[in-house]
Each structure stands twice: as C-alpha cells, then as structure tokens.
Amino acid sequence: MITLADHGENLGENGIWGHGLGLYQELTHVPLSIWGMDDVETREEIVSLIDVHRTILGMVGVEDDRYEGRGRDLRSPVDHEPQLTEYLGLNMWREQKLEAAGKADEFSTYDRELYGIAAAENYYGYEDFDGSFVESGTALLEAPRNRMDELVDDLEYLEDADDIDVSDPVMERLEDLGYA
C-alpha cells in the first residue's frame, strides 16, 4: 500500500488558502508511506511523484523501457539527488476563483512558471511571485539556484499536444478539472 499526497495545503500561510498558487514548502513537502515491503524503516530522502510510478512497476514486476531513466525505485535507498518542483501557472478553476473574488487583475501575478529545488539536509529553494529566490534549510549543493536552472533546461516538453490520442471521456474529465 502506498499513501502519498501530490501536494500540501496553505492554511493561511503566505496569505493564501488552498494549494493552487506557488511553490511554498507547505505545498511541496508532503509525506510518502510505502507499506508491505520486507524491511520496516523510516527514511528521509528527497523523492518525486515520478519515483512512485517506477516503484509500483518494480513491485509488480513490470519492466517498462518506455520511461527509461524516469523515476527511481524507492524500495531501496536512493541517492539524494536534487529534485525539481514546478508551478506552471493558473488552471481554469483557479482563474475562475480569482475572477469570482473580484481579483481578475491579479491573473498576471500568478499565471507564470515558477521553479524550485529540493535537496538533502532539508534544503528547499524556490522562485516566488515577487521574483525573489526563497531558501530554507542547509544547502549542501554548490549554487543551488544554478542547479535548479540546469534541471529546468533539461526538461523535455511535448512540442505538439495534438499528437496525443485522448479518449473523449478522459478529455471531458480533464476539462472538468480545469486541465484542458
């Protein structure tokens, strides 16, 4: 059994309620629990949601070469590789909430890409909406902001989303959730 969250919540921190705005630590530092493995242990490693995918494939014995190099199997300790966090702007649902609150003039503040980097020793650095780079914890990385920029440059984006075949029911659900 795997228990995790894909995001945390702001409960008034940073003047925000909810989870749709920014890369604050309250949103990105979430627990992950994997039960049913042979060893019982508590580990404090920086991991990513994509690692959960790779771990599940390993647990059920599926080899998947299509995603070679994507994610790590968390059944064994993993290297403390820095992990990128990303905020890709407003979705339709969040835009509607801002508009309903009479804050449509704030779209441009929140509708932009932001990135962060999580690393060993509880280090976290992220871009904030005011253009600052906010850091907490102990940076064992040399120049963490530069490392974050390198990770962003290494991202591979799908150039033409029209090439993806998505069924009508899935597309309708994505639209309902504000993702399409």
mmCIF file of C-alpha atoms in Angstrom:
data_model
loop_
_atom_site.group_PDB
_atom_site.id
_atom_site.type_symbol
_atom_site.label_atom_id
_atom_site.label_comp_id
_atom_site.label_asym_id
_atom_site.label_seq_id
_atom_site.Cartn_x
_atom_site.Cartn_y
_atom_site.Cartn_z
ATOM 1 C CA MET A 1 0.000 0.000 0.000
ATOM 2 C CA ILE A 2 1.282 3.434 -0.920
ATOM 3 C CA THR A 3 -0.026 6.557 0.770
ATOM 4 C CA LEU A 4 1.026 9.948 -0.517
ATOM 5 C CA ALA A 5 -0.159 13.388 -1.435
ATOM 6 C CA ASP A 6 0.516 15.160 -4.704
ATOM 7 C CA HIS A 7 0.532 18.497 -2.897
ATOM 8 C CA GLY A 8 0.103 20.091 0.502
ATOM 9 C CA GLU A 9 -2.165 22.948 1.524
ATOM 10 C CA ASN A 10 -1.713 26.546 2.561
ATOM 11 C CA LEU A 11 -3.882 27.146 5.613
ATOM 12 C CA GLY A 12 -3.396 30.889 5.694
ATOM 13 C CA GLU A 13 0.389 30.782 5.384
ATOM 14 C CA ASN A 14 1.700 33.351 2.930
ATOM 15 C CA GLY A 15 -1.783 34.910 2.936
ATOM 16 C CA ILE A 16 -3.115 32.003 0.851
ATOM 17 C CA TRP A 17 -5.733 29.320 1.430
ATOM 18 C CA GLY A 18 -5.580 26.177 -0.685
ATOM 19 C CA HIS A 19 -2.974 24.693 -2.964
ATOM 20 C CA GLY A 20 -3.216 26.295 -6.372
ATOM 21 C CA LEU A 21 -0.707 29.118 -6.057
ATOM 22 C CA GLY A 22 3.062 28.878 -5.873
ATOM 23 C CA LEU A 23 5.775 26.557 -4.632
ATOM 24 C CA TYR A 24 5.716 27.256 -0.923
ATOM 25 C CA GLN A 25 7.186 24.487 1.225
ATOM 26 C CA GLU A 26 3.746 23.820 2.702
ATOM 27 C CA LEU A 27 2.703 22.755 -0.804
ATOM 28 C CA THR A 28 5.707 20.708 -1.862
ATOM 29 C CA HIS A 29 6.961 18.930 1.282
ATOM 30 C CA VAL A 30 4.478 16.071 1.615
ATOM 31 C CA PRO A 31 4.700 12.604 3.203
ATOM 32 C CA LEU A 32 5.047 9.320 1.355
ATOM 33 C CA SER A 33 4.497 5.947 3.000
ATOM 34 C CA ILE A 34 5.069 2.563 1.390
ATOM 35 C CA TRP A 35 3.785 -0.415 3.375
ATOM 36 C CA GLY A 36 4.191 -4.055 2.514
ATOM 37 C CA MET A 37 7.900 -4.163 1.801
ATOM 38 C CA ASP A 38 10.108 -6.617 3.704
ATOM 39 C CA ASP A 39 12.017 -4.059 5.761
ATOM 40 C CA VAL A 40 10.385 -1.636 8.149
ATOM 41 C CA GLU A 41 12.300 1.611 8.197
ATOM 42 C CA THR A 42 11.910 5.335 8.137
ATOM 43 C CA ARG A 43 13.976 7.209 5.602
ATOM 44 C CA GLU A 44 14.289 10.899 4.843
ATOM 45 C CA GLU A 45 15.046 11.149 1.155
ATOM 46 C CA ILE A 46 14.087 13.728 -1.426
ATOM 47 C CA VAL A 47 11.787 11.943 -3.863
ATOM 48 C CA SER A 48 9.424 12.825 -6.673
ATOM 49 C CA LEU A 49 5.979 11.606 -7.704
ATOM 50 C CA ILE A 50 7.569 10.010 -10.775
ATOM 51 C CA ASP A 51 9.533 7.775 -8.365
ATOM 52 C CA VAL A 52 6.230 6.303 -7.167
ATOM 53 C CA HIS A 53 5.449 5.200 -10.742
ATOM 54 C CA ARG A 54 8.800 3.446 -11.058
ATOM 55 C CA THR A 55 8.371 1.861 -7.589
ATOM 56 C CA ILE A 56 4.937 0.438 -8.410
ATOM 57 C CA LEU A 57 6.250 -1.030 -11.652
ATOM 58 C CA GLY A 58 9.072 -2.679 -9.712
ATOM 59 C CA MET A 59 6.729 -4.010 -7.014
ATOM 60 C CA VAL A 60 4.539 -5.790 -9.565
ATOM 61 C CA GLY A 61 7.474 -6.981 -11.675
ATOM 62 C CA VAL A 62 6.794 -4.897 -14.772
ATOM 63 C CA GLU A 63 9.683 -3.749 -16.914
ATOM 64 C CA ASP A 64 8.850 -0.562 -18.780
ATOM 65 C CA ASP A 65 11.540 0.631 -21.163
ATOM 66 C CA ARG A 66 9.354 3.467 -22.485
ATOM 67 C CA TYR A 67 10.195 5.523 -19.403
ATOM 68 C CA GLU A 68 13.863 4.610 -19.110
ATOM 69 C CA GLY A 69 15.595 6.942 -16.716
ATOM 70 C CA ARG A 70 12.312 8.414 -15.385
ATOM 71 C CA GLY A 71 11.905 7.880 -11.683
ATOM 72 C CA ARG A 72 13.685 5.698 -9.168
ATOM 73 C CA ASP A 73 12.567 2.505 -7.430
ATOM 74 C CA LEU A 74 12.125 3.559 -3.795
ATOM 75 C CA ARG A 75 12.214 0.025 -2.395
ATOM 76 C CA SER A 76 15.938 0.590 -1.845
ATOM 77 C CA PRO A 77 17.577 3.761 -0.557
ATOM 78 C CA VAL A 78 18.128 6.281 -3.320
ATOM 79 C CA ASP A 79 20.789 8.910 -3.854
ATOM 80 C CA HIS A 80 19.956 12.343 -2.533
ATOM 81 C CA GLU A 81 19.630 13.822 -5.999
ATOM 82 C CA PRO A 82 18.129 17.316 -6.099
ATOM 83 C CA GLN A 83 14.516 17.251 -7.256
ATOM 84 C CA LEU A 84 12.814 19.959 -9.269
ATOM 85 C CA THR A 85 9.466 21.426 -8.228
ATOM 86 C CA GLU A 86 7.376 23.343 -10.716
ATOM 87 C CA TYR A 87 4.362 25.616 -10.814
ATOM 88 C CA LEU A 88 3.089 26.106 -14.346
ATOM 89 C CA GLY A 89 0.633 28.933 -13.825
ATOM 90 C CA LEU A 90 -3.093 29.133 -13.290
ATOM 91 C CA ASN A 91 -5.540 26.468 -14.347
ATOM 92 C CA MET A 92 -9.086 27.370 -15.407
ATOM 93 C CA TRP A 93 -10.502 26.530 -11.989
ATOM 94 C CA ARG A 94 -8.100 28.891 -10.182
ATOM 95 C CA GLU A 95 -8.731 31.634 -12.756
ATOM 96 C CA GLN A 96 -12.470 31.336 -12.107
ATOM 97 C CA LYS A 97 -11.902 31.579 -8.341
ATOM 98 C CA LEU A 98 -9.835 34.754 -8.735
ATOM 99 C CA GLU A 99 -12.476 36.233 -11.020
ATOM 100 C CA ALA A 100 -15.294 35.341 -8.599
ATOM 101 C CA ALA A 101 -13.319 37.001 -5.784
ATOM 102 C CA GLY A 102 -13.037 40.179 -7.844
ATOM 103 C CA LYS A 103 -9.300 39.712 -8.305
ATOM 104 C CA ALA A 104 -9.101 39.174 -12.073
ATOM 105 C CA ASP A 105 -6.451 41.921 -12.159
ATOM 106 C CA GLU A 106 -4.106 39.508 -10.305
ATOM 107 C CA PHE A 107 -4.031 36.921 -13.136
ATOM 108 C CA SER A 108 -0.713 38.167 -14.458
ATOM 109 C CA THR A 109 0.863 37.896 -10.996
ATOM 110 C CA TYR A 110 0.018 34.210 -10.665
ATOM 111 C CA ASP A 111 -0.138 32.967 -14.247
ATOM 112 C CA ARG A 112 3.535 32.255 -14.901
ATOM 113 C CA GLU A 113 6.024 29.463 -14.464
ATOM 114 C CA LEU A 114 7.978 29.136 -11.214
ATOM 115 C CA TYR A 115 10.545 26.510 -10.235
ATOM 116 C CA GLY A 116 12.114 25.224 -7.071
ATOM 117 C CA ILE A 117 14.732 22.724 -5.959
ATOM 118 C CA ALA A 118 14.635 20.301 -3.030
ATOM 119 C CA ALA A 119 17.868 18.682 -1.858
ATOM 120 C CA ALA A 120 19.463 16.801 1.040
ATOM 121 C CA GLU A 121 19.597 18.200 4.574
ATOM 122 C CA ASN A 122 16.082 19.587 4.232
ATOM 123 C CA TYR A 123 17.171 22.285 1.766
ATOM 124 C CA TYR A 124 14.484 23.909 -0.344
ATOM 125 C CA GLY A 125 14.803 26.912 -2.621
ATOM 126 C CA TYR A 126 12.078 28.278 -4.869
ATOM 127 C CA GLU A 127 11.096 31.226 -7.010
ATOM 128 C CA ASP A 128 8.373 33.377 -5.505
ATOM 129 C CA PHE A 129 5.844 35.552 -7.310
ATOM 130 C CA ASP A 130 7.764 38.722 -6.423
ATOM 131 C CA GLY A 131 10.823 37.455 -8.326
ATOM 132 C CA SER A 132 12.823 36.502 -5.235
ATOM 133 C CA PHE A 133 14.505 33.148 -4.652
ATOM 134 C CA VAL A 134 13.484 31.912 -1.199
ATOM 135 C CA GLU A 135 15.722 29.395 0.593
ATOM 136 C CA SER A 136 15.419 27.308 3.757
ATOM 137 C CA GLY A 137 17.492 24.509 5.263
ATOM 138 C CA THR A 138 21.169 23.822 4.679
ATOM 139 C CA ALA A 139 22.404 23.999 1.103
ATOM 140 C CA LEU A 140 24.967 21.267 0.539
ATOM 141 C CA LEU A 141 24.720 21.983 -3.175
ATOM 142 C CA GLU A 142 27.074 24.492 -4.628
ATOM 143 C CA ALA A 143 24.963 27.251 -6.243
ATOM 144 C CA PRO A 144 21.520 25.646 -5.819
ATOM 145 C CA ARG A 145 19.775 28.239 -7.983
ATOM 146 C CA ASN A 146 22.156 27.444 -10.856
ATOM 147 C CA ARG A 147 21.499 23.713 -10.374
ATOM 148 C CA MET A 148 17.762 24.399 -10.490
ATOM 149 C CA ASP A 149 18.198 26.331 -13.743
ATOM 150 C CA GLU A 150 20.139 23.360 -15.197
ATOM 151 C CA LEU A 151 17.319 20.982 -14.252
ATOM 152 C CA VAL A 152 14.786 23.305 -15.888
ATOM 153 C CA ASP A 153 16.905 23.475 -19.053
ATOM 154 C CA ASP A 154 16.983 19.647 -19.123
ATOM 155 C CA LEU A 155 13.186 19.350 -19.088
ATOM 156 C CA GLU A 156 11.693 17.799 -22.191
ATOM 157 C CA TYR A 157 8.363 19.279 -23.199
ATOM 158 C CA LEU A 158 5.951 17.770 -25.648
ATOM 159 C CA GLU A 159 6.049 20.051 -28.659
ATOM 160 C CA ASP A 160 2.721 19.166 -30.229
ATOM 161 C CA ALA A 161 -0.006 18.071 -27.839
ATOM 162 C CA ASP A 162 -2.287 17.357 -30.801
ATOM 163 C CA ASP A 163 -0.323 14.142 -31.373
ATOM 164 C CA ILE A 164 -1.705 12.625 -28.155
ATOM 165 C CA ASP A 165 -4.751 10.417 -28.535
ATOM 166 C CA VAL A 166 -7.005 11.030 -25.528
ATOM 167 C CA SER A 167 -10.446 9.458 -25.323
ATOM 168 C CA ASP A 168 -13.479 11.747 -25.130
ATOM 169 C CA PRO A 169 -14.396 10.732 -21.544
ATOM 170 C CA VAL A 170 -10.845 11.413 -20.344
ATOM 171 C CA MET A 171 -10.771 14.768 -22.145
ATOM 172 C CA GLU A 172 -14.130 15.722 -20.606
ATOM 173 C CA ARG A 173 -12.812 14.878 -17.127
ATOM 174 C CA LEU A 174 -9.623 16.878 -17.725
ATOM 175 C CA GLU A 175 -11.748 19.833 -18.829
ATOM 176 C CA ASP A 176 -13.965 19.478 -15.746
ATOM 177 C CA LEU A 177 -10.851 19.583 -13.561
ATOM 178 C CA GLY A 178 -9.512 22.636 -15.398
ATOM 179 C CA TYR A 179 -6.536 20.894 -17.019
ATOM 180 C CA ALA A 180 -7.624 21.118 -20.651
#
